[in-house]
PDB file of C-alpha atoms and ligand atoms in Angstrom:
ATOM      1  CA  MET N   1      14.453   2.482 -31.795  1.00 98.00           C
ATOM      2  CA  GLN N   2      14.591  -1.307 -31.527  1.00 98.00           C
ATOM      3  CA  LEU N   3      17.269  -3.788 -32.526  1.00 98.00           C
ATOM      4  CA  THR N   4      16.548  -7.480 -33.067  1.00 98.00           C
ATOM      5  CA  PHE N   5      19.521  -9.851 -33.194  1.00 99.00           C
ATOM      6  CA  PHE N   6      19.240 -12.746 -35.669  1.00 98.00           C
ATOM      7  CA  GLY N   7      22.585 -14.363 -34.870  1.00 98.00           C
ATOM      8  CA  HIS N   8      26.153 -13.922 -36.142  1.00 98.00           C
ATOM      9  CA  ALA N   9      26.267 -10.395 -37.654  1.00 98.00           C
ATOM     10  CA  CYS N  10      22.636 -10.220 -38.725  1.00 99.00           C
ATOM     11  CA  PHE N  11      20.374  -7.721 -37.010  1.00 99.00           C
ATOM     12  CA  LEU N  12      17.356  -5.608 -37.748  1.00 99.00           C
ATOM     13  CA  VAL N  13      16.919  -2.011 -36.656  1.00 98.00           C
ATOM     14  CA  ASP N  14      13.352  -0.751 -36.534  1.00 98.00           C
ATOM     15  CA  THR N  15      13.464   3.046 -36.684  1.00 98.00           C
ATOM     16  CA  GLY N  16       9.742   3.268 -35.933  1.00 97.00           C
ATOM     17  CA  SER N  17       8.942   3.947 -39.570  1.00 97.00           C
ATOM     18  CA  HIS N  18      11.377   1.671 -41.426  1.00 98.00           C
ATOM     19  CA  LYS N  19      12.978  -1.716 -40.924  1.00 98.00           C
ATOM     20  CA  LEU N  20      16.675  -1.916 -41.766  1.00 99.00           C
ATOM     21  CA  LEU N  21      18.123  -5.426 -41.997  1.00 99.00           C
ATOM     22  CA  PHE N  22      21.895  -5.885 -41.868  1.00 99.00           C
ATOM     23  CA  ASP N  23      23.987  -8.757 -43.251  1.00 99.00           C
ATOM     24  CA  PRO N  24      21.348 -11.499 -43.521  1.00 98.00           C
ATOM     25  CA  PHE N  25      22.972 -14.825 -42.671  1.00 98.00           C
ATOM     26  CA  ILE N  26      20.559 -16.971 -40.687  1.00 98.00           C
ATOM     27  CA  SER N  27      19.618 -20.384 -42.063  1.00 98.00           C
ATOM     28  CA  PRO N  28      23.196 -21.811 -42.191  1.00 98.00           C
ATOM     29  CA  ASN N  29      23.699 -20.750 -38.547  1.00 98.00           C
ATOM     30  CA  GLU N  30      23.104 -23.738 -36.250  1.00 97.00           C
ATOM     31  CA  LEU N  31      22.440 -21.321 -33.372  1.00 98.00           C
ATOM     32  CA  ALA N  32      19.649 -19.546 -35.278  1.00 98.00           C
ATOM     33  CA  LYS N  33      17.548 -22.541 -36.321  1.00 98.00           C
ATOM     34  CA  HIS N  34      14.535 -21.139 -34.424  1.00 98.00           C
ATOM     35  CA  ILE N  35      14.446 -17.963 -36.523  1.00 98.00           C
ATOM     36  CA  LYS N  36      11.748 -18.080 -39.190  1.00 98.00           C
ATOM     37  CA  ILE N  37      13.308 -16.302 -42.146  1.00 98.00           C
ATOM     38  CA  ASP N  38       9.959 -15.967 -43.921  1.00 98.00           C
ATOM     39  CA  ASN N  39       8.650 -13.787 -41.080  1.00 97.00           C
ATOM     40  CA  ILE N  40      11.442 -11.204 -41.280  1.00 98.00           C
ATOM     41  CA  GLU N  41      10.256  -7.889 -42.663  1.00 98.00           C
ATOM     42  CA  ALA N  42      12.619  -5.378 -44.215  1.00 98.00           C
ATOM     43  CA  ASP N  43      12.405  -2.102 -46.121  1.00 98.00           C
ATOM     44  CA  PHE N  44      16.168  -1.906 -46.679  1.00 99.00           C
ATOM     45  CA  ILE N  45      18.957  -4.478 -46.503  1.00 99.00           C
ATOM     46  CA  LEU N  46      22.433  -3.112 -45.802  1.00 98.00           C
ATOM     47  CA  LEU N  47      25.272  -5.399 -46.852  1.00 98.00           C
ATOM     48  CA  SER N  48      28.722  -4.682 -45.396  1.00 98.00           C
ATOM     49  CA  HIS N  49      30.624  -7.070 -47.672  1.00 98.00           C
ATOM     50  CA  ALA N  50      30.192 -10.130 -49.852  1.00 98.00           C
ATOM     51  CA  HIS N  51      31.210 -13.008 -47.588  1.00 98.00           C
ATOM     52  CA  GLY N  52      28.721 -15.853 -47.308  1.00 97.00           C
ATOM     53  CA  ASP N  53      28.345 -15.379 -43.561  1.00 98.00           C
ATOM     54  CA  HIS N  54      26.787 -11.963 -44.328  1.00 98.00           C
ATOM     55  CA  LEU N  55      24.599 -12.610 -47.347  1.00 98.00           C
ATOM     56  CA  ALA N  56      23.505 -16.263 -47.321  1.00 98.00           C
ATOM     57  CA  ASN N  57      19.802 -15.329 -47.058  1.00 98.00           C
ATOM     58  CA  LEU N  58      19.918 -11.933 -48.775  1.00 98.00           C
ATOM     59  CA  ILE N  59      18.448 -12.924 -52.147  1.00 98.00           C
ATOM     60  CA  PRO N  60      15.287 -14.678 -50.866  1.00 98.00           C
ATOM     61  CA  ILE N  61      14.573 -12.045 -48.200  1.00 98.00           C
ATOM     62  CA  ALA N  62      15.084  -9.174 -50.655  1.00 98.00           C
ATOM     63  CA  LYS N  63      12.846 -10.868 -53.245  1.00 98.00           C
ATOM     64  CA  ARG N  64      10.035 -11.602 -50.780  1.00 98.00           C
ATOM     65  CA  THR N  65      10.069  -8.216 -49.036  1.00 98.00           C
ATOM     66  CA  GLY N  66      10.988  -6.027 -52.001  1.00 98.00           C
ATOM     67  CA  ALA N  67      13.570  -4.361 -49.754  1.00 98.00           C
ATOM     68  CA  LYS N  68      16.111  -2.081 -51.393  1.00 98.00           C
ATOM     69  CA  VAL N  69      19.657  -3.429 -51.018  1.00 98.00           C
ATOM     70  CA  ILE N  70      22.406  -0.956 -50.083  1.00 98.00           C
ATOM     71  CA  CYS N  71      25.859  -2.281 -50.980  1.00 98.00           C
ATOM     72  CA  ALA N  72      29.116  -1.600 -52.812  1.00 98.00           C
ATOM     73  CA  PRO N  73      28.827  -1.024 -56.590  1.00 97.00           C
ATOM     74  CA  ASP N  74      30.938  -4.063 -57.386  1.00 96.00           C
ATOM     75  CA  ILE N  75      28.336  -6.356 -55.794  1.00 96.00           C
ATOM     76  CA  SER N  76      25.365  -5.136 -57.850  1.00 95.00           C
ATOM     77  CA  GLY N  77      26.239  -7.314 -60.857  1.00 95.00           C
ATOM     78  CA  TRP N  78      25.990 -10.447 -58.744  1.00 97.00           C
ATOM     79  CA  LEU N  79      22.684  -9.239 -57.288  1.00 97.00           C
ATOM     80  CA  ALA N  80      21.355  -8.595 -60.807  1.00 97.00           C
ATOM     81  CA  LYS N  81      22.431 -12.087 -61.873  1.00 96.00           C
ATOM     82  CA  ASN N  82      20.333 -13.364 -58.978  1.00 97.00           C
ATOM     83  CA  GLY N  83      17.300 -11.341 -60.051  1.00 97.00           C
ATOM     84  CA  LEU N  84      17.625  -8.274 -57.814  1.00 97.00           C
ATOM     85  CA  SER N  85      17.444  -4.818 -59.310  1.00 95.00           C
ATOM     86  CA  ASN N  86      16.170  -2.737 -56.369  1.00 98.00           C
ATOM     87  CA  VAL N  87      19.691  -1.776 -55.352  1.00 98.00           C
ATOM     88  CA  HIS N  88      21.349   1.454 -54.229  1.00 98.00           C
ATOM     89  CA  VAL N  89      25.122   1.300 -54.587  1.00 98.00           C
ATOM     90  CA  MET N  90      27.452   3.329 -52.378  1.00 98.00           C
ATOM     91  CA  ASN N  91      31.144   3.365 -51.642  1.00 98.00           C
ATOM     92  CA  ILE N  92      33.474   4.231 -48.773  1.00 98.00           C
ATOM     93  CA  GLY N  93      33.285   7.877 -47.705  1.00 98.00           C
ATOM     94  CA  GLY N  94      29.966   8.476 -49.412  1.00 98.00           C
ATOM     95  CA  ALA N  95      26.719   9.446 -47.726  1.00 98.00           C
ATOM     96  CA  PHE N  96      23.177   9.514 -49.051  1.00 99.00           C
ATOM     97  CA  ASP N  97      19.814  10.675 -47.716  1.00 98.00           C
ATOM     98  CA  PHE N  98      17.226   7.916 -47.910  1.00 98.00           C
ATOM     99  CA  ASP N  99      13.607   8.335 -46.844  1.00 97.00           C
ATOM    100  CA  PHE N 100      14.384   6.788 -43.426  1.00 98.00           C
ATOM    101  CA  GLY N 101      17.488   8.925 -42.843  1.00 98.00           C
ATOM    102  CA  LYS N 102      21.114   9.098 -43.890  1.00 98.00           C
ATOM    103  CA  VAL N 103      23.711   6.390 -44.429  1.00 99.00           C
ATOM    104  CA  LYS N 104      27.433   7.103 -44.514  1.00 98.00           C
ATOM    105  CA  CYS N 105      29.849   4.366 -45.583  1.00 98.00           C
ATOM    106  CA  THR N 106      33.012   3.894 -43.564  1.00 98.00           C
ATOM    107  CA  VAL N 107      36.294   2.043 -43.956  1.00 98.00           C
ATOM    108  CA  ALA N 108      36.477  -1.587 -42.842  1.00 98.00           C
ATOM    109  CA  HIS N 109      39.756  -3.503 -42.916  1.00 98.00           C
ATOM    110  CA  HIS N 110      38.798  -6.998 -44.011  1.00 98.00           C
ATOM    111  CA  SER N 111      38.428  -8.953 -47.277  1.00 98.00           C
ATOM    112  CA  SER N 112      35.490  -9.701 -49.526  1.00 97.00           C
ATOM    113  CA  MET N 113      34.561 -12.226 -52.221  1.00 96.00           C
ATOM    114  CA  LEU N 114      31.189 -13.310 -53.572  1.00 97.00           C
ATOM    115  CA  PRO N 115      30.039 -16.944 -53.208  1.00 95.00           C
ATOM    116  CA  ASP N 116      30.825 -17.606 -56.899  1.00 94.00           C
ATOM    117  CA  GLY N 117      34.397 -16.387 -56.418  1.00 95.00           C
ATOM    118  CA  SER N 118      33.855 -13.051 -58.138  1.00 94.00           C
ATOM    119  CA  TYR N 119      35.160  -9.754 -56.806  1.00 95.00           C
ATOM    120  CA  GLY N 120      33.320  -8.621 -53.698  1.00 95.00           C
ATOM    121  CA  ALA N 121      34.576  -5.016 -53.405  1.00 94.00           C
ATOM    122  CA  ASN N 122      36.109  -3.349 -50.383  1.00 97.00           C
ATOM    123  CA  PRO N 123      34.217  -4.158 -47.189  1.00 98.00           C
ATOM    124  CA  MET N 124      32.419  -1.245 -45.554  1.00 98.00           C
ATOM    125  CA  GLY N 125      30.868  -0.159 -42.316  1.00 98.00           C
ATOM    126  CA  PHE N 126      27.876   2.152 -41.973  1.00 99.00           C
ATOM    127  CA  ILE N 127      26.876   5.116 -39.889  1.00 99.00           C
ATOM    128  CA  VAL N 128      23.101   5.393 -39.917  1.00 99.00           C
ATOM    129  CA  TYR N 129      21.243   8.538 -38.888  1.00 98.00           C
ATOM    130  CA  ALA N 130      17.529   7.942 -38.412  1.00 98.00           C
ATOM    131  CA  ALA N 131      14.652   8.932 -36.129  1.00 98.00           C
ATOM    132  CA  GLY N 132      16.834  11.456 -34.275  1.00 98.00           C
ATOM    133  CA  LYS N 133      19.482   8.847 -33.425  1.00 98.00           C
ATOM    134  CA  SER N 134      22.685   7.607 -34.944  1.00 98.00           C
ATOM    135  CA  PHE N 135      24.550   4.333 -34.790  1.00 99.00           C
ATOM    136  CA  TYR N 136      27.630   2.732 -36.279  1.00 99.00           C
ATOM    137  CA  TYR N 137      27.903  -0.812 -37.608  1.00 99.00           C
ATOM    138  CA  SER N 138      31.565  -1.466 -38.333  1.00 99.00           C
ATOM    139  CA  GLY N 139      31.025  -4.610 -40.409  1.00 98.00           C
ATOM    140  CA  ASP N 140      33.788  -7.202 -40.278  1.00 98.00           C
ATOM    141  CA  THR N 141      36.977  -5.311 -39.567  1.00 98.00           C
ATOM    142  CA  GLY N 142      40.098  -5.124 -37.540  1.00 98.00           C
ATOM    143  CA  LEU N 143      40.616  -2.172 -35.239  1.00 98.00           C
ATOM    144  CA  THR N 144      41.530   0.847 -37.336  1.00 98.00           C
ATOM    145  CA  LEU N 145      42.557   4.413 -36.568  1.00 98.00           C
ATOM    146  CA  ASP N 146      39.937   5.541 -39.104  1.00 97.00           C
ATOM    147  CA  MET N 147      37.359   4.886 -36.369  1.00 98.00           C
ATOM    148  CA  GLN N 148      38.657   8.009 -34.623  1.00 98.00           C
ATOM    149  CA  LEU N 149      36.932  10.019 -37.366  1.00 98.00           C
ATOM    150  CA  ILE N 150      33.490   8.745 -36.425  1.00 98.00           C
ATOM    151  CA  PRO N 151      32.886  11.242 -33.558  1.00 98.00           C
ATOM    152  CA  LYS N 152      33.454  14.012 -36.103  1.00 98.00           C
ATOM    153  CA  TRP N 153      30.501  12.685 -38.095  1.00 98.00           C
ATOM    154  CA  ALA N 154      28.085  11.466 -35.442  1.00 98.00           C
ATOM    155  CA  LYS N 155      27.335  11.445 -31.751  1.00 98.00           C
ATOM    156  CA  LEU N 156      26.519   7.765 -31.526  1.00 98.00           C
ATOM    157  CA  ASP N 157      23.657   6.336 -29.526  1.00 98.00           C
ATOM    158  CA  PHE N 158      25.149   2.871 -29.964  1.00 99.00           C
ATOM    159  CA  ALA N 159      27.524   0.803 -32.075  1.00 99.00           C
ATOM    160  CA  VAL N 160      27.332  -2.745 -33.414  1.00 99.00           C
ATOM    161  CA  LEU N 161      30.798  -4.308 -33.402  1.00 99.00           C
ATOM    162  CA  PRO N 162      32.245  -7.773 -34.037  1.00 99.00           C
ATOM    163  CA  ILE N 163      33.827  -9.268 -30.921  1.00 98.00           C
ATOM    164  CA  GLY N 164      34.604 -12.865 -31.957  1.00 98.00           C
ATOM    165  CA  ASP N 165      38.294 -12.423 -32.829  1.00 98.00           C
ATOM    166  CA  ASN N 166      40.110 -14.587 -35.427  1.00 98.00           C
ATOM    167  CA  PHE N 167      38.351 -13.046 -38.483  1.00 98.00           C
ATOM    168  CA  THR N 168      37.603  -9.648 -36.952  1.00 98.00           C
ATOM    169  CA  MET N 169      38.276  -7.619 -33.830  1.00 98.00           C
ATOM    170  CA  GLY N 170      38.096  -9.464 -30.554  1.00 98.00           C
ATOM    171  CA  ALA N 171      36.468  -7.922 -27.493  1.00 98.00           C
ATOM    172  CA  GLU N 172      39.578  -6.007 -26.339  1.00 98.00           C
ATOM    173  CA  ASP N 173      40.031  -4.312 -29.708  1.00 98.00           C
ATOM    174  CA  ALA N 174      36.291  -3.790 -30.112  1.00 99.00           C
ATOM    175  CA  ALA N 175      36.191  -1.990 -26.753  1.00 98.00           C
ATOM    176  CA  LEU N 176      38.972   0.269 -28.026  1.00 98.00           C
ATOM    177  CA  ALA N 177      37.021   0.738 -31.261  1.00 99.00           C
ATOM    178  CA  ALA N 178      34.037   1.882 -29.201  1.00 99.00           C
ATOM    179  CA  THR N 179      36.183   4.503 -27.467  1.00 98.00           C
ATOM    180  CA  PHE N 180      37.529   5.677 -30.848  1.00 98.00           C
ATOM    181  CA  ALA N 181      33.982   5.897 -32.223  1.00 98.00           C
ATOM    182  CA  GLY N 182      32.578   7.547 -29.125  1.00 98.00           C
ATOM    183  CA  ALA N 183      30.085   4.808 -28.334  1.00 98.00           C
ATOM    184  CA  THR N 184      29.138   4.007 -24.749  1.00 98.00           C
ATOM    185  CA  LYS N 185      26.690   1.255 -25.691  1.00 98.00           C
ATOM    186  CA  VAL N 186      27.767  -1.649 -27.908  1.00 98.00           C
ATOM    187  CA  ILE N 187      25.901  -4.627 -29.296  1.00 99.00           C
ATOM    188  CA  GLY N 188      28.425  -7.408 -29.813  1.00 99.00           C
ATOM    189  CA  VAL N 189      28.120  -9.583 -32.932  1.00 99.00           C
ATOM    190  CA  HIS N 190      30.150 -12.088 -35.012  1.00 98.00           C
ATOM    191  CA  TYR N 191      30.878 -14.508 -32.150  1.00 98.00           C
ATOM    192  CA  ASP N 192      30.090 -18.121 -31.157  1.00 98.00           C
ATOM    193  CA  THR N 193      28.808 -19.077 -34.642  1.00 98.00           C
ATOM    194  CA  PHE N 194      31.846 -21.211 -35.541  1.00 94.00           C
ATOM    195  CA  GLY N 195      34.464 -22.905 -33.417  1.00 93.00           C
ATOM    196  CA  TRP N 196      37.180 -20.326 -34.005  1.00 97.00           C
ATOM    197  CA  ILE N 197      35.060 -17.426 -32.779  1.00 98.00           C
ATOM    198  CA  LYS N 198      33.648 -18.907 -29.590  1.00 98.00           C
ATOM    199  CA  ILE N 199      34.048 -16.363 -26.805  1.00 98.00           C
ATOM    200  CA  ASP N 200      34.002 -16.094 -23.032  1.00 98.00           C
ATOM    201  CA  LYS N 201      31.065 -13.708 -22.591  1.00 98.00           C
ATOM    202  CA  ALA N 202      32.080 -12.632 -19.079  1.00 98.00           C
ATOM    203  CA  ALA N 203      35.603 -11.746 -20.230  1.00 98.00           C
ATOM    204  CA  ALA N 204      34.230  -9.910 -23.262  1.00 98.00           C
ATOM    205  CA  THR N 205      31.827  -7.929 -21.085  1.00 98.00           C
ATOM    206  CA  LYS N 206      34.667  -7.015 -18.703  1.00 98.00           C
ATOM    207  CA  ALA N 207      36.795  -5.730 -21.598  1.00 98.00           C
ATOM    208  CA  PHE N 208      34.039  -3.197 -22.260  1.00 98.00           C
ATOM    209  CA  THR N 209      32.989  -2.331 -18.716  1.00 98.00           C
ATOM    210  CA  ASP N 210      36.682  -1.678 -17.843  1.00 98.00           C
ATOM    211  CA  LYS N 211      36.423   1.189 -20.344  1.00 98.00           C
ATOM    212  CA  GLY N 212      33.039   2.377 -19.057  1.00 98.00           C
ATOM    213  CA  ILE N 213      31.178   0.901 -22.030  1.00 98.00           C
ATOM    214  CA  GLU N 214      28.009  -1.169 -21.815  1.00 98.00           C
ATOM    215  CA  LEU N 215      28.113  -4.400 -23.865  1.00 98.00           C
ATOM    216  CA  LEU N 216      24.790  -5.912 -24.861  1.00 98.00           C
ATOM    217  CA  LEU N 217      24.721  -9.528 -26.047  1.00 98.00           C
ATOM    218  CA  PRO N 218      21.078 -10.164 -26.954  1.00 98.00           C
ATOM    219  CA  ASP N 219      19.892 -13.740 -27.398  1.00 98.00           C
ATOM    220  CA  ILE N 220      19.255 -14.779 -30.988  1.00 98.00           C
ATOM    221  CA  GLY N 221      15.746 -13.585 -31.752  1.00 98.00           C
ATOM    222  CA  GLU N 222      15.738 -11.095 -28.855  1.00 98.00           C
ATOM    223  CA  THR N 223      14.753  -7.475 -29.374  1.00 98.00           C
ATOM    224  CA  VAL N 224      16.419  -4.730 -27.346  1.00 98.00           C
ATOM    225  CA  GLU N 225      15.653  -1.022 -27.034  1.00 97.00           C
ATOM    226  CA  VAL N 226      18.558   1.083 -28.330  1.00 97.00           C
TER     227      VAL N 226
HETATM  228 NI1   NI C   1      33.797 -11.391 -43.653  1.00 73.23          NI
HETATM  229 MN1   MN C   2      32.082 -12.433 -41.343  1.00 73.23          MN
END
């Protein structure tokens, strides 16, 4: 299984048979100017919540690729208004078997509002089971005790967690989140994009290694084996 980081909280997981794109926000990101959005392939787009820094490029990528969007029910009206109908709506606690594998939606403690100011639903995280592996993407969230439930649902191969602080968990809390979730390998996201979430990478890495967890911080555009 391969993960490509596209900056901020946008990444693509290639299961070998399907390409799953998460939270497409690329072109407004000054650090991701070298990423060619028109070359990104996707079979599914998973949207954790409705903030602009997670969906800025969703509509054009979904239209070009024909990818099915997986998101909260309350967001589907906005997608329809923007011409997207290939949508599968889910809500927190629910799981569904897709052709690539299973997705289970988890609690995320955050906020959510669509770019036009309309209601953006409760933010979610996802556990994805595919190609004999499982991983957890928490979405934007603070540390929550609900994460202690994750080992009851999956033996994670890796987790994707925000580490930028200010809007989400910082590295210390994210390392604790990894222990709650039972992940020993973490891909850190949601950092460095804006001034308030600039991090010290060495300190962030230490917060994880102190707990025996590997933190991967791929370059934007880099693909790592997971
Ligand atoms: Ni957000
Ligand atoms: Mn965000």
